[in-house]
Amino acid sequence: MARSLSACRGERTAPQRRAVLLAGTFAMALGLTACSTPAPSRHLTLPTTTIAPRSAPTTGPTTTTGPTTTTGPTTTTGPTTTTTSPASSYLSEGSSGPAVLALQQRLSALGYWLGTPDGTFGDATEQAVYALQKAAGIGRDGIVGPVTEAALAKGVVPVPQSTSGYVVEVDLHDDLLMIVDNGQLKYTLNTSTGGGYWYTDDGVTALAETPTGHFSIFRQVDGMVVDSLGELWMPKFFYEGFAIHGDSYVPAEPVSHGCVRVSDEAIEWIWANNVMPIGTTVWIY
């Protein structure tokens, strides 16, 4: 494990501050409504034709044909029924309005932290959507379309492992951070953990992986920590130089050197509300 006991290891290089993952994409699928006006009913009457009598042998009387039968009225079909497909909204970073507010309220009700719902789809909302998509096992694109809406309506949440005590759990399989109190899931955050690549620092080559096991928060810094690997915002150390810390770049995939990244907004909320005080148990599996 190439982590220093005394040095706080950063999780990204200094130039890598923030890659905007996705410009707001908002596509509206509109249902097409066709309006068909039926032709008025018409009564068609053909003229009566009488065949003139022909000269007949003097042996018989002249015969005149009977009147021609007039056709009945033309049948008119009823009004055309038009089916209009419901419009499907796609919400993503940059979207705003009542639909976004409803999305945020539903995510918050399920414990996906995003701050105070305000009707604007920003980074914190995108992080919450990532977390929902991870828990549901669906595409992790941060865009709310029909599949994500279905998971939201179903109320999908991750299942923690702990059953007692106050525990911060990090599920490396789904890359989710959960705050659990006596087995009850309180909050779920998107996280990005060790990316599984090899890197070299101070002449030492190591694998970017997050340690597993049961730990506890033993040290914290209320501010920025900078070292050879990058920056850690308001880190809470749980093992050697590994920490849960804020970062401006927290994608839906594991990319860190081994620390547990959460968004800058999330770590600031954690500090402001004393969510992870010194001594908090941390499970990583």
Coordinates of C-alpha atoms in Angstrom, one line a residue:
M1 CA 0.0 0.0 0.0
A2 CA 1.8 3.1 -1.2
R3 CA 0.0 5.5 1.2
S4 CA 1.9 7.6 3.7
L5 CA 0.9 7.6 7.4
S6 CA 1.7 11.2 7.7
A7 CA 1.1 12.7 4.3
C8 CA -2.5 13.4 3.1
R9 CA -2.7 11.9 -0.4
G10 CA -4.6 13.8 -3.1
E11 CA -7.0 12.2 -5.4
R12 CA -6.4 14.0 -8.7
T13 CA -3.7 16.1 -10.3
A14 CA -3.8 19.8 -9.8
P15 CA -4.9 20.6 -13.4
Q16 CA -7.8 18.2 -13.1
R17 CA -10.2 20.4 -11.2
R18 CA -13.4 19.8 -12.9
A19 CA -14.5 18.2 -16.1
V20 CA -18.0 19.1 -16.8
L21 CA -19.4 15.7 -17.6
L22 CA -22.4 16.7 -19.4
A23 CA -23.9 19.9 -20.7
G24 CA -27.5 20.2 -20.0
T25 CA -29.4 18.0 -22.4
F26 CA -33.1 18.6 -22.6
A27 CA -35.0 16.8 -25.3
M28 CA -38.8 16.8 -25.5
A29 CA -40.6 14.0 -27.2
L30 CA -43.9 15.5 -28.3
G31 CA -46.9 13.4 -29.1
L32 CA -48.4 14.2 -32.6
T33 CA -52.1 15.0 -32.6
A34 CA -53.9 14.6 -35.9
C35 CA -57.4 16.1 -36.2
S36 CA -59.6 14.6 -38.9
T37 CA -62.9 16.2 -39.9
P38 CA -65.4 13.8 -41.5
A39 CA -67.2 14.8 -44.7
P40 CA -70.8 15.7 -44.1
S41 CA -73.4 13.0 -44.8
R42 CA -74.8 13.2 -48.4
H43 CA -77.9 11.6 -49.8
L44 CA -77.2 10.6 -53.4
T45 CA -80.2 10.1 -55.7
L46 CA -79.8 8.9 -59.2
P47 CA -82.3 10.2 -61.8
T48 CA -85.1 7.9 -62.7
T49 CA -84.8 6.6 -66.3
T50 CA -87.8 5.4 -68.3
I51 CA -87.1 3.3 -71.3
A52 CA -89.2 4.4 -74.2
P53 CA -91.6 1.8 -75.7
R54 CA -90.5 -0.1 -78.7
S55 CA -92.6 -1.1 -81.6
A56 CA -93.9 -4.5 -81.0
P57 CA -95.7 -7.0 -83.2
T58 CA -99.3 -6.2 -83.6
T59 CA -100.0 -9.5 -81.9
G60 CA -99.1 -8.2 -78.4
P61 CA -99.4 -5.0 -76.4
T62 CA -96.5 -2.6 -75.9
T63 CA -94.6 -3.2 -72.6
T64 CA -93.1 -0.3 -70.6
T65 CA -90.4 -1.1 -67.9
G66 CA -91.1 -0.1 -64.3
P67 CA -89.4 2.8 -62.6
T68 CA -85.6 2.6 -61.8
T69 CA -84.8 2.0 -58.1
T70 CA -83.1 4.9 -56.4
T71 CA -80.1 4.1 -54.3
G72 CA -80.2 4.6 -50.5
P73 CA -78.2 7.3 -48.7
T74 CA -74.3 7.0 -48.6
T75 CA -73.0 5.8 -45.2
T76 CA -70.7 8.3 -43.5
T77 CA -68.0 7.0 -41.1
G78 CA -67.8 8.4 -37.6
P79 CA -65.1 10.9 -36.5
T80 CA -61.5 9.6 -36.7
T81 CA -60.0 8.7 -33.3
T82 CA -56.5 10.1 -32.8
T83 CA -54.2 8.6 -30.2
T84 CA -51.7 11.1 -28.7
S85 CA -48.5 9.7 -27.2
P86 CA -47.7 11.1 -23.8
A87 CA -44.7 13.5 -23.9
S88 CA -41.6 12.1 -22.2
S89 CA -39.2 14.6 -20.6
Y90 CA -35.5 14.1 -20.3
L91 CA -34.0 16.0 -17.4
S92 CA -30.2 16.6 -17.0
E93 CA -27.8 19.2 -15.7
G94 CA -29.0 22.6 -16.7
S95 CA -32.7 21.7 -16.7
S96 CA -35.0 23.7 -14.4
G97 CA -38.6 24.0 -13.5
P98 CA -41.4 22.1 -11.7
A99 CA -40.4 18.8 -13.2
V100 CA -36.9 19.2 -11.7
L101 CA -38.3 20.3 -8.4
A102 CA -40.5 17.1 -8.3
L103 CA -37.4 15.0 -9.2
Q104 CA -35.4 16.5 -6.4
Q105 CA -38.1 16.1 -3.8
R106 CA -38.5 12.4 -4.7
L107 CA -34.7 11.8 -4.6
S108 CA -34.5 13.5 -1.2
A109 CA -37.4 11.5 0.2
L110 CA -35.5 8.3 -0.8
G111 CA -32.4 9.6 1.0
Y112 CA -30.3 10.5 -2.1
W113 CA -28.7 13.7 -0.7
L114 CA -28.7 16.7 -3.0
G115 CA -29.1 19.7 -0.6
T116 CA -32.3 21.7 -0.6
P117 CA -34.6 21.1 -3.6
D118 CA -34.7 24.3 -5.7
G119 CA -36.0 23.3 -9.1
T120 CA -32.5 23.7 -10.7
F121 CA -30.7 20.6 -12.0
G122 CA -27.1 21.3 -10.8
D123 CA -24.1 19.2 -9.8
A124 CA -25.6 18.0 -6.5
T125 CA -28.7 16.7 -8.3
E126 CA -26.6 15.0 -10.9
Q127 CA -24.7 13.3 -8.1
A128 CA -28.0 12.1 -6.6
V129 CA -29.1 10.7 -10.0
Y130 CA -25.8 8.9 -10.4
A131 CA -26.4 7.3 -7.0
L132 CA -30.0 6.2 -7.9
Q133 CA -28.8 4.8 -11.2
K134 CA -26.0 2.8 -9.4
A135 CA -28.5 1.4 -6.9
A136 CA -30.9 0.4 -9.7
G137 CA -28.1 -1.2 -11.8
I138 CA -29.0 0.9 -14.8
G139 CA -26.9 3.2 -17.1
R140 CA -25.0 5.8 -15.1
D141 CA -25.3 8.9 -17.3
G142 CA -26.9 11.4 -14.9
I143 CA -29.8 11.9 -17.2
V144 CA -33.4 11.2 -16.1
G145 CA -35.2 9.4 -18.8
P146 CA -37.9 6.7 -18.8
V147 CA -35.7 4.0 -17.2
T148 CA -34.5 6.2 -14.4
E149 CA -38.0 7.6 -13.9
A150 CA -39.2 4.0 -13.4
A151 CA -36.5 3.3 -10.8
L152 CA -37.4 6.5 -9.1
A153 CA -41.1 5.6 -9.0
K154 CA -40.3 2.2 -7.7
G155 CA -38.3 3.7 -4.9
V156 CA -35.0 1.9 -5.5
V157 CA -32.5 2.3 -2.7
P158 CA -29.3 0.4 -1.8
V159 CA -29.3 -2.2 1.0
P160 CA -26.7 -1.6 3.8
Q161 CA -24.9 -4.4 5.5
S162 CA -24.7 -3.1 9.1
T163 CA -27.6 -3.7 11.4
S164 CA -26.6 -1.8 14.5
G165 CA -24.6 1.3 15.4
Y166 CA -23.8 4.4 13.4
V167 CA -21.8 3.4 10.3
V168 CA -20.6 4.9 7.1
E169 CA -20.6 2.2 4.5
V170 CA -18.8 2.3 1.2
D171 CA -19.9 -0.3 -1.4
L172 CA -17.1 -0.6 -3.9
H173 CA -19.2 -2.8 -6.2
D174 CA -21.7 -0.1 -6.8
D175 CA -19.4 2.8 -5.8
L176 CA -21.9 4.2 -3.3
L177 CA -21.5 5.8 0.2
M178 CA -24.2 5.1 2.7
I179 CA -24.9 6.7 6.1
V180 CA -26.6 4.1 8.2
D181 CA -28.0 4.4 11.7
N182 CA -28.9 1.1 13.5
G183 CA -29.5 -0.6 10.2
Q184 CA -31.6 2.2 8.8
L185 CA -30.4 3.9 5.6
K186 CA -30.4 7.6 6.2
Y187 CA -28.5 9.0 3.2
T188 CA -26.9 7.7 0.0
L189 CA -24.1 9.6 -1.9
N190 CA -22.4 9.0 -5.2
T191 CA -18.7 8.3 -4.7
S192 CA -15.7 7.6 -6.8
T193 CA -13.1 5.2 -5.3
G194 CA -9.9 3.6 -6.4
G195 CA -9.7 3.3 -10.2
G196 CA -7.7 0.1 -10.4
Y197 CA -4.8 1.5 -12.4
W198 CA -1.1 1.6 -11.7
Y199 CA 0.6 4.9 -10.9
T200 CA 4.0 6.1 -9.7
D201 CA 4.5 8.6 -7.0
D202 CA 7.9 9.6 -5.4
G203 CA 9.5 6.7 -7.3
V204 CA 7.1 4.2 -5.9
T205 CA 4.6 2.3 -8.2
A206 CA 1.3 1.4 -6.6
L207 CA -2.2 0.2 -7.6
A208 CA -5.0 2.7 -7.3
E209 CA -7.3 0.7 -5.0
T210 CA -9.4 1.5 -1.9
P211 CA -8.6 -0.6 1.1
T212 CA -11.4 -2.9 2.4
G213 CA -12.3 -3.6 6.0
H214 CA -13.6 -1.9 9.1
F215 CA -12.1 1.4 10.1
S216 CA -12.9 4.6 11.9
I217 CA -12.4 8.3 11.3
F218 CA -9.2 9.2 13.2
R219 CA -8.1 12.5 11.8
Q220 CA -9.7 15.4 9.8
V221 CA -8.7 18.7 8.2
D222 CA -11.2 21.5 7.8
G223 CA -9.7 22.9 4.6
M224 CA -7.6 21.9 1.6
V225 CA -4.8 19.4 1.9
V226 CA -2.3 19.3 -1.0
D227 CA 0.4 16.7 -1.7
S228 CA 2.2 15.2 -4.7
L229 CA -1.0 13.4 -5.9
G230 CA -3.3 16.4 -5.9
E231 CA -5.8 18.0 -3.6
L232 CA -8.2 16.8 -0.9
W233 CA -11.0 19.1 0.2
M234 CA -12.0 18.8 3.9
P235 CA -10.7 15.2 4.3
K236 CA -11.7 12.8 7.0
F237 CA -9.0 10.1 7.2
F238 CA -10.0 6.5 8.1
Y239 CA -6.8 4.6 7.3
E240 CA -3.2 5.8 6.9
G241 CA -3.4 8.4 4.1
F242 CA -6.8 7.3 2.8
A243 CA -9.7 9.7 3.4
I244 CA -13.3 10.5 2.6
H245 CA -13.0 13.9 1.0
G246 CA -14.5 16.4 -1.3
D247 CA -13.6 16.9 -4.9
S248 CA -14.9 19.0 -7.8
Y249 CA -14.7 15.9 -10.1
V250 CA -16.7 12.9 -8.9
P251 CA -17.8 10.9 -11.9
A252 CA -20.0 7.8 -11.9
E253 CA -16.9 5.6 -12.3
P254 CA -14.0 4.8 -9.9
V255 CA -11.1 7.1 -10.8
S256 CA -9.3 8.0 -7.6
H257 CA -5.9 6.8 -6.3
G258 CA -7.7 5.0 -3.5
C259 CA -9.5 7.7 -1.4
V260 CA -13.3 7.9 -1.3
R261 CA -14.4 11.0 -3.2
V262 CA -17.7 12.8 -2.7
S263 CA -18.7 16.1 -4.2
D264 CA -17.5 19.4 -2.6
E265 CA -21.1 20.2 -1.7
A266 CA -21.5 16.8 0.0
I267 CA -18.4 17.1 2.2
E268 CA -19.3 20.6 3.2
W269 CA -22.7 19.3 4.3
I270 CA -21.1 16.5 6.1
W271 CA -18.9 18.9 8.1
A272 CA -21.7 21.5 8.7
N273 CA -24.0 18.8 10.1
N274 CA -21.3 16.8 11.9
V275 CA -22.3 13.7 9.9
M276 CA -18.9 12.0 10.3
P277 CA -17.3 13.0 13.6
I278 CA -14.0 11.6 14.8
G279 CA -14.5 8.0 15.8
T280 CA -17.2 7.3 13.2
T281 CA -17.1 3.7 12.1
V282 CA -16.4 3.1 8.4
W283 CA -17.0 -0.1 6.6
I284 CA -15.6 -0.6 3.1
Y285 CA -16.5 -3.7 1.2

